[in-house]
PDB file of C-alpha atoms and ligand atoms in Angstrom:
ATOM      1  CA  UNK A   1    -145.652  16.763-214.425  1.00 95.00           C
ATOM      2  CA  UNK A   2    -143.002  14.667-213.031  1.00 97.00           C
ATOM      3  CA  UNK A   3    -141.201  11.784-215.279  1.00 98.00           C
ATOM      4  CA  UNK A   4    -142.008   8.573-213.756  1.00 98.00           C
ATOM      5  CA  UNK A   5    -139.861   6.336-216.453  1.00 98.00           C
ATOM      6  CA  UNK A   6    -138.119   7.319-219.187  1.00 98.00           C
ATOM      7  CA  UNK A   7    -138.705   5.998-222.759  1.00 98.00           C
ATOM      8  CA  UNK A   8    -135.569   3.967-222.181  1.00 98.00           C
ATOM      9  CA  UNK A   9    -136.810   2.755-219.159  1.00 98.00           C
ATOM     10  CA  UNK A  10    -140.022   1.615-220.619  1.00 98.00           C
ATOM     11  CA  UNK A  11    -137.858   0.036-223.482  1.00 98.00           C
ATOM     12  CA  UNK A  12    -136.207  -1.965-221.137  1.00 98.00           C
ATOM     13  CA  UNK A  13    -139.163  -2.701-219.375  1.00 98.00           C
ATOM     14  CA  UNK A  14    -141.346  -4.185-222.396  1.00 98.00           C
ATOM     15  CA  UNK A  15    -138.099  -6.494-223.540  1.00 98.00           C
ATOM     16  CA  UNK A  16    -138.535  -8.004-219.848  1.00 98.00           C
ATOM     17  CA  UNK A  17    -142.029  -8.327-220.653  1.00 98.00           C
ATOM     18  CA  UNK A  18    -141.387  -9.855-223.784  1.00 98.00           C
ATOM     19  CA  UNK A  19    -138.652 -12.190-222.726  1.00 98.00           C
ATOM     20  CA  UNK A  20    -141.243 -13.861-219.722  1.00 98.00           C
ATOM     21  CA  UNK A  21    -144.167 -13.745-222.243  1.00 98.00           C
ATOM     22  CA  UNK A  22    -141.829 -16.051-224.788  1.00 98.00           C
ATOM     23  CA  UNK A  23    -140.788 -18.097-222.336  1.00 98.00           C
ATOM     24  CA  UNK A  24    -143.529 -19.217-220.796  1.00 98.00           C
ATOM     25  CA  UNK A  25    -145.470 -20.158-224.155  1.00 98.00           C
ATOM     26  CA  UNK A  26    -142.722 -21.183-226.315  1.00 98.00           C
ATOM     27  CA  UNK A  27    -144.415 -22.174-229.815  1.00 98.00           C
ATOM     28  CA  UNK A  28    -147.705 -22.100-228.555  1.00 98.00           C
ATOM     29  CA  UNK A  29    -149.789 -19.966-230.788  1.00 98.00           C
ATOM     30  CA  UNK A  30    -151.313 -16.916-228.832  1.00 98.00           C
ATOM     31  CA  UNK A  31    -154.115 -14.591-229.277  1.00 98.00           C
ATOM     32  CA  UNK A  32    -153.363 -11.135-227.862  1.00 98.00           C
ATOM     33  CA  UNK A  33    -156.077  -9.016-226.916  1.00 98.00           C
ATOM     34  CA  UNK A  34    -155.139  -5.524-226.308  1.00 98.00           C
ATOM     35  CA  UNK A  35    -157.670  -3.121-224.119  1.00 98.00           C
ATOM     36  CA  UNK A  36    -158.781  -0.114-225.838  1.00 97.00           C
ATOM     37  CA  UNK A  37    -157.568   2.554-225.369  1.00 96.00           C
ATOM     38  CA  UNK A  38    -154.738   2.802-223.196  1.00 97.00           C
ATOM     39  CA  UNK A  39    -152.719  -0.551-224.412  1.00 98.00           C
ATOM     40  CA  UNK A  40    -152.220   0.857-228.177  1.00 98.00           C
ATOM     41  CA  UNK A  41    -148.736   1.434-227.323  1.00 98.00           C
ATOM     42  CA  UNK A  42    -147.545  -1.480-225.215  1.00 98.00           C
ATOM     43  CA  UNK A  43    -149.132  -3.381-227.885  1.00 98.00           C
ATOM     44  CA  UNK A  44    -147.198  -2.103-230.896  1.00 98.00           C
ATOM     45  CA  UNK A  45    -143.852  -2.582-229.039  1.00 98.00           C
ATOM     46  CA  UNK A  46    -144.854  -5.603-227.078  1.00 98.00           C
ATOM     47  CA  UNK A  47    -146.017  -7.647-230.142  1.00 98.00           C
ATOM     48  CA  UNK A  48    -142.895  -7.325-231.956  1.00 98.00           C
ATOM     49  CA  UNK A  49    -140.839  -8.870-229.239  1.00 98.00           C
ATOM     50  CA  UNK A  50    -143.129 -11.905-229.383  1.00 98.00           C
ATOM     51  CA  UNK A  51    -142.172 -15.210-231.434  1.00 98.00           C
ATOM     52  CA  UNK A  52    -145.096 -17.689-231.169  1.00 98.00           C
ATOM     53  CA  UNK A  53    -147.551 -17.858-233.956  1.00 98.00           C
ATOM     54  CA  UNK A  54    -149.983 -14.705-232.995  1.00 98.00           C
ATOM     55  CA  UNK A  55    -153.465 -13.271-233.953  1.00 98.00           C
ATOM     56  CA  UNK A  56    -153.831  -9.947-232.643  1.00 98.00           C
ATOM     57  CA  UNK A  57    -157.465  -8.896-231.171  1.00 97.00           C
ATOM     58  CA  UNK A  58    -159.103  -5.798-229.343  1.00 98.00           C
ATOM     59  CA  UNK A  59    -161.925  -5.250-227.095  1.00 98.00           C
ATOM     60  CA  UNK A  60    -162.736  -1.661-225.440  1.00 97.00           C
ATOM     61  CA  UNK A  61    -162.990  -1.436-221.533  1.00 96.00           C
ATOM     62  CA  UNK A  62    -163.700   2.026-220.101  1.00 90.00           C
ATOM     63  CA  UNK A  63    -164.857   3.072-216.573  1.00 85.00           C
ATOM     64  CA  UNK A  64    -166.285   6.790-216.884  1.00 67.00           C
ATOM     65  CA  UNK A  65    -163.868   9.338-215.032  1.00 66.00           C
ATOM     66  CA  UNK A  66    -164.366  12.600-216.750  1.00 64.00           C
ATOM     67  CA  UNK A  67    -162.004  15.108-214.600  1.00 69.00           C
ATOM     68  CA  UNK A  68    -161.873  12.820-211.560  1.00 71.00           C
ATOM     69  CA  UNK A  69    -159.170  10.086-211.151  1.00 71.00           C
ATOM     70  CA  UNK A  70    -161.122   7.588-209.313  1.00 72.00           C
ATOM     71  CA  UNK A  71    -162.968   4.701-211.966  1.00 71.00           C
ATOM     72  CA  UNK A  72    -167.049   4.949-212.073  1.00 77.00           C
ATOM     73  CA  UNK A  73    -168.983   2.151-213.884  1.00 87.00           C
ATOM     74  CA  UNK A  74    -167.005  -0.095-216.378  1.00 92.00           C
ATOM     75  CA  UNK A  75    -168.231  -0.975-219.749  1.00 94.00           C
ATOM     76  CA  UNK A  76    -167.084  -3.467-222.247  1.00 96.00           C
ATOM     77  CA  UNK A  77    -167.367  -3.696-225.558  1.00 97.00           C
ATOM     78  CA  UNK A  78    -166.765  -7.214-227.420  1.00 97.00           C
ATOM     79  CA  UNK A  79    -167.420  -6.301-231.117  1.00 96.00           C
ATOM     80  CA  UNK A  80    -163.615  -6.699-232.346  1.00 94.00           C
ATOM     81  CA  UNK A  81    -162.681  -9.789-230.315  1.00 97.00           C
ATOM     82  CA  UNK A  82    -161.718 -12.892-232.961  1.00 96.00           C
ATOM     83  CA  UNK A  83    -163.038 -16.021-232.121  1.00 97.00           C
ATOM     84  CA  UNK A  84    -160.589 -17.470-229.519  1.00 98.00           C
ATOM     85  CA  UNK A  85    -162.392 -20.638-228.644  1.00 98.00           C
ATOM     86  CA  UNK A  86    -159.890 -23.239-227.967  1.00 98.00           C
ATOM     87  CA  UNK A  87    -156.662 -20.787-227.990  1.00 98.00           C
ATOM     88  CA  UNK A  88    -154.803 -19.275-225.426  1.00 98.00           C
ATOM     89  CA  UNK A  89    -155.326 -15.601-224.714  1.00 98.00           C
ATOM     90  CA  UNK A  90    -153.162 -12.788-222.973  1.00 98.00           C
ATOM     91  CA  UNK A  91    -155.038  -9.663-221.913  1.00 98.00           C
ATOM     92  CA  UNK A  92    -152.793  -6.934-222.455  1.00 98.00           C
ATOM     93  CA  UNK A  93    -153.530  -3.500-220.710  1.00 98.00           C
ATOM     94  CA  UNK A  94    -151.840  -0.326-219.636  1.00 98.00           C
ATOM     95  CA  UNK A  95    -152.285   0.046-215.854  1.00 98.00           C
ATOM     96  CA  UNK A  96    -153.740  -2.271-213.085  1.00 97.00           C
ATOM     97  CA  UNK A  97    -155.150   0.116-210.625  1.00 95.00           C
ATOM     98  CA  UNK A  98    -158.392  -1.474-208.322  1.00 94.00           C
ATOM     99  CA  UNK A  99    -158.174  -4.704-211.135  1.00 96.00           C
ATOM    100  CA  UNK A 100    -161.653  -4.162-211.469  1.00 95.00           C
ATOM    101  CA  UNK A 101    -161.558  -3.642-215.508  1.00 96.00           C
ATOM    102  CA  UNK A 102    -159.214  -6.883-215.920  1.00 96.00           C
ATOM    103  CA  UNK A 103    -161.401  -9.360-213.633  1.00 96.00           C
ATOM    104  CA  UNK A 104    -164.340  -7.745-215.158  1.00 96.00           C
ATOM    105  CA  UNK A 105    -162.595  -8.309-218.703  1.00 97.00           C
ATOM    106  CA  UNK A 106    -161.622 -11.865-218.227  1.00 98.00           C
ATOM    107  CA  UNK A 107    -164.940 -13.131-217.058  1.00 97.00           C
ATOM    108  CA  UNK A 108    -166.272 -11.471-220.048  1.00 97.00           C
ATOM    109  CA  UNK A 109    -164.001 -13.904-222.096  1.00 97.00           C
ATOM    110  CA  UNK A 110    -164.201 -17.322-220.423  1.00 98.00           C
ATOM    111  CA  UNK A 111    -167.732 -17.015-221.822  1.00 98.00           C
ATOM    112  CA  UNK A 112    -166.305 -17.508-225.391  1.00 98.00           C
ATOM    113  CA  UNK A 113    -164.223 -20.404-224.368  1.00 98.00           C
ATOM    114  CA  UNK A 114    -160.468 -19.614-224.550  1.00 98.00           C
ATOM    115  CA  UNK A 115    -158.041 -22.588-223.583  1.00 98.00           C
ATOM    116  CA  UNK A 116    -156.560 -19.739-221.316  1.00 98.00           C
ATOM    117  CA  UNK A 117    -156.240 -16.445-220.176  1.00 98.00           C
ATOM    118  CA  UNK A 118    -153.513 -14.925-218.871  1.00 98.00           C
ATOM    119  CA  UNK A 119    -153.043 -11.070-218.158  1.00 98.00           C
ATOM    120  CA  UNK A 120    -149.991  -8.580-219.109  1.00 98.00           C
ATOM    121  CA  UNK A 121    -149.939  -4.998-217.722  1.00 98.00           C
ATOM    122  CA  UNK A 122    -147.286  -2.189-218.031  1.00 98.00           C
ATOM    123  CA  UNK A 123    -147.842  -0.390-214.205  1.00 98.00           C
ATOM    124  CA  UNK A 124    -149.464  -1.867-211.630  1.00 97.00           C
ATOM    125  CA  UNK A 125    -150.407   0.696-209.051  1.00 97.00           C
ATOM    126  CA  UNK A 126    -148.867  -0.049-205.398  1.00 95.00           C
ATOM    127  CA  UNK A 127    -151.976  -0.606-202.727  1.00 91.00           C
ATOM    128  CA  UNK A 128    -154.708   0.153-205.057  1.00 89.00           C
ATOM    129  CA  UNK A 129    -155.905  -3.225-205.465  1.00 92.00           C
ATOM    130  CA  UNK A 130    -159.684  -4.153-204.774  1.00 92.00           C
ATOM    131  CA  UNK A 131    -159.589  -7.401-206.225  1.00 92.00           C
ATOM    132  CA  UNK A 132    -158.531 -11.127-205.303  1.00 90.00           C
ATOM    133  CA  UNK A 133    -156.451 -11.505-209.296  1.00 93.00           C
ATOM    134  CA  UNK A 134    -152.880 -10.349-209.991  1.00 96.00           C
ATOM    135  CA  UNK A 135    -151.815 -10.323-213.532  1.00 98.00           C
ATOM    136  CA  UNK A 136    -149.313 -12.556-214.751  1.00 98.00           C
ATOM    137  CA  UNK A 137    -147.095 -10.297-216.262  1.00 98.00           C
ATOM    138  CA  UNK A 138    -146.446  -6.783-214.317  1.00 98.00           C
ATOM    139  CA  UNK A 139    -143.441  -3.940-216.484  1.00 98.00           C
ATOM    140  CA  UNK A 140    -143.115  -1.546-213.481  1.00 98.00           C
ATOM    141  CA  UNK A 141    -144.714  -1.204-209.837  1.00 98.00           C
ATOM    142  CA  UNK A 142    -145.655   2.451-209.279  1.00 98.00           C
ATOM    143  CA  UNK A 143    -146.465   4.348-206.501  1.00 96.00           C
ATOM    144  CA  UNK A 144    -150.042   5.546-206.143  1.00 95.00           C
ATOM    145  CA  UNK A 145    -150.389   8.289-208.571  1.00 95.00           C
ATOM    146  CA  UNK A 146    -152.201   9.390-211.619  1.00 96.00           C
ATOM    147  CA  UNK A 147    -150.039   8.837-214.642  1.00 97.00           C
ATOM    148  CA  UNK A 148    -150.121   9.291-218.076  1.00 98.00           C
ATOM    149  CA  UNK A 149    -148.207   8.938-221.123  1.00 98.00           C
ATOM    150  CA  UNK A 150    -147.460   5.990-223.206  1.00 98.00           C
ATOM    151  CA  UNK A 151    -151.133   5.185-224.209  1.00 98.00           C
ATOM    152  CA  UNK A 152    -152.369   6.491-220.506  1.00 98.00           C
ATOM    153  CA  UNK A 153    -154.193   9.410-220.493  1.00 96.00           C
ATOM    154  CA  UNK A 154    -155.947  12.192-218.626  1.00 95.00           C
ATOM    155  CA  UNK A 155    -159.137  13.448-220.112  1.00 93.00           C
ATOM    156  CA  UNK A 156    -157.979  11.721-223.265  1.00 94.00           C
ATOM    157  CA  UNK A 157    -154.884  13.697-223.546  1.00 96.00           C
ATOM    158  CA  UNK A 158    -151.218  12.717-223.110  1.00 97.00           C
ATOM    159  CA  UNK A 159    -151.445   9.233-224.158  1.00 98.00           C
ATOM    160  CA  UNK A 160    -148.800  10.206-227.270  1.00 98.00           C
ATOM    161  CA  UNK A 161    -146.117  11.295-224.413  1.00 98.00           C
ATOM    162  CA  UNK A 162    -142.969   8.874-224.797  1.00 98.00           C
ATOM    163  CA  UNK A 163    -142.605   8.595-221.102  1.00 98.00           C
ATOM    164  CA  UNK A 164    -144.845   8.376-217.961  1.00 98.00           C
ATOM    165  CA  UNK A 165    -145.408  10.747-215.853  1.00 98.00           C
ATOM    166  CA  UNK A 166    -147.423  11.600-212.558  1.00 97.00           C
ATOM    167  CA  UNK A 167    -149.562  13.970-212.921  1.00 96.00           C
ATOM    168  CA  UNK A 168    -148.809  16.788-210.129  1.00 93.00           C
ATOM    169  CA  UNK A 169    -151.930  18.019-207.507  1.00 89.00           C
ATOM    170  CA  UNK A 170    -152.668  21.105-208.941  1.00 91.00           C
ATOM    171  CA  UNK A 171    -152.972  19.403-212.500  1.00 89.00           C
ATOM    172  CA  UNK A 172    -155.931  17.128-211.437  1.00 90.00           C
ATOM    173  CA  UNK A 173    -159.678  18.171-211.587  1.00 87.00           C
ATOM    174  CA  UNK A 174    -158.679  21.329-214.618  1.00 82.00           C
ATOM    175  CA  UNK A 175    -160.371  20.731-217.884  1.00 85.00           C
ATOM    176  CA  UNK A 176    -157.460  19.431-220.419  1.00 84.00           C
ATOM    177  CA  UNK A 177    -157.767  21.092-223.834  1.00 75.00           C
TER     178      UNK A 177
HETATM  179  P1  IMP B   1    -158.918  -0.533-212.984  1.00 64.73           P
HETATM  180  O1  IMP B   1    -159.927  -0.934-213.176  1.00 64.73           O
HETATM  181  O2  IMP B   1    -159.141   0.209-211.433  1.00 64.73           O
HETATM  182  O3  IMP B   1    -157.689  -1.286-212.520  1.00 64.73           O
HETATM  183  O4  IMP B   1    -158.502   0.326-213.725  1.00 64.73           O
HETATM  184  C1  IMP B   1    -157.986   0.002-214.701  1.00 64.73           C
HETATM  185  C2  IMP B   1    -158.334   1.262-216.073  1.00 64.73           C
HETATM  186  O5  IMP B   1    -158.257   2.867-215.446  1.00 64.73           O
HETATM  187  C3  IMP B   1    -156.926   1.094-216.738  1.00 64.73           C
HETATM  188  O6  IMP B   1    -157.145   0.085-217.830  1.00 64.73           O
HETATM  189  C4  IMP B   1    -156.472   2.876-217.059  1.00 64.73           C
HETATM  190  O7  IMP B   1    -157.595   3.258-218.352  1.00 64.73           O
HETATM  191  C5  IMP B   1    -157.520   3.665-215.805  1.00 64.73           C
HETATM  192  N1  IMP B   1    -156.430   3.689-214.972  1.00 64.73           N
HETATM  193  C6  IMP B   1    -156.334   3.800-213.853  1.00 64.73           C
HETATM  194  N2  IMP B   1    -155.102   4.505-213.384  1.00 64.73           N
HETATM  195  C7  IMP B   1    -154.981   5.126-214.025  1.00 64.73           C
HETATM  196  C8  IMP B   1    -154.019   6.142-214.261  1.00 64.73           C
HETATM  197  O8  IMP B   1    -152.924   6.571-213.008  1.00 64.73           O
HETATM  198  N3  IMP B   1    -153.849   6.734-215.308  1.00 64.73           N
HETATM  199  C9  IMP B   1    -154.637   6.309-216.714  1.00 64.73           C
HETATM  200  N4  IMP B   1    -155.574   5.773-216.571  1.00 64.73           N
HETATM  201  C10 IMP B   1    -155.668   5.308-215.424  1.00 64.73           C
HETATM  202 MG1   MG B   2    -157.573   1.476-219.847  1.00 64.73          MG
END
């Protein structure tokens, strides 16, 4: 695989995201909602840059992929979501690809009556979007490749890489052990 973003670039990108988010919310209380499992590394790094009164919640979303790199049916689990009624919510995910995951999550979150919902993603894949919505905060724009590391997986592997790498053609479709 080929390194796309080094640990140092990621560090700087998360700094930038943190500054933008701090600037927008100021001293207003915020609930960060991380999307399991891909957002965990970003979540841990990002919340330490935020200065407003902060709560952290989690939701789970997955589109079955298996050895494929194209998304399937979206399933969501909101059991770990704290009460967000009347609160500002920032949904944090690893990557904005087709956008269907974030749109599905935002629609579901609205049922819990938050004061506002905005979205932050580490990566946005260029030319893949299939929805009208865009995330308010984007760490990096990347070309259309399947990427792993810094929380992102292929068949649940590689989440622990400190950098982001793009899989090469011959690495896709094989079972990872
Ligand atoms: P979307 O619904 O198509 O925007 O896909 C978003 C979800 O698919 C993300 O939360 C990721 O879990 C996963 N995903 C999309 N592209 C990639 C990738 O290149 N590498 C790893 N996971 C990805
Ligand atoms: Mg994900």
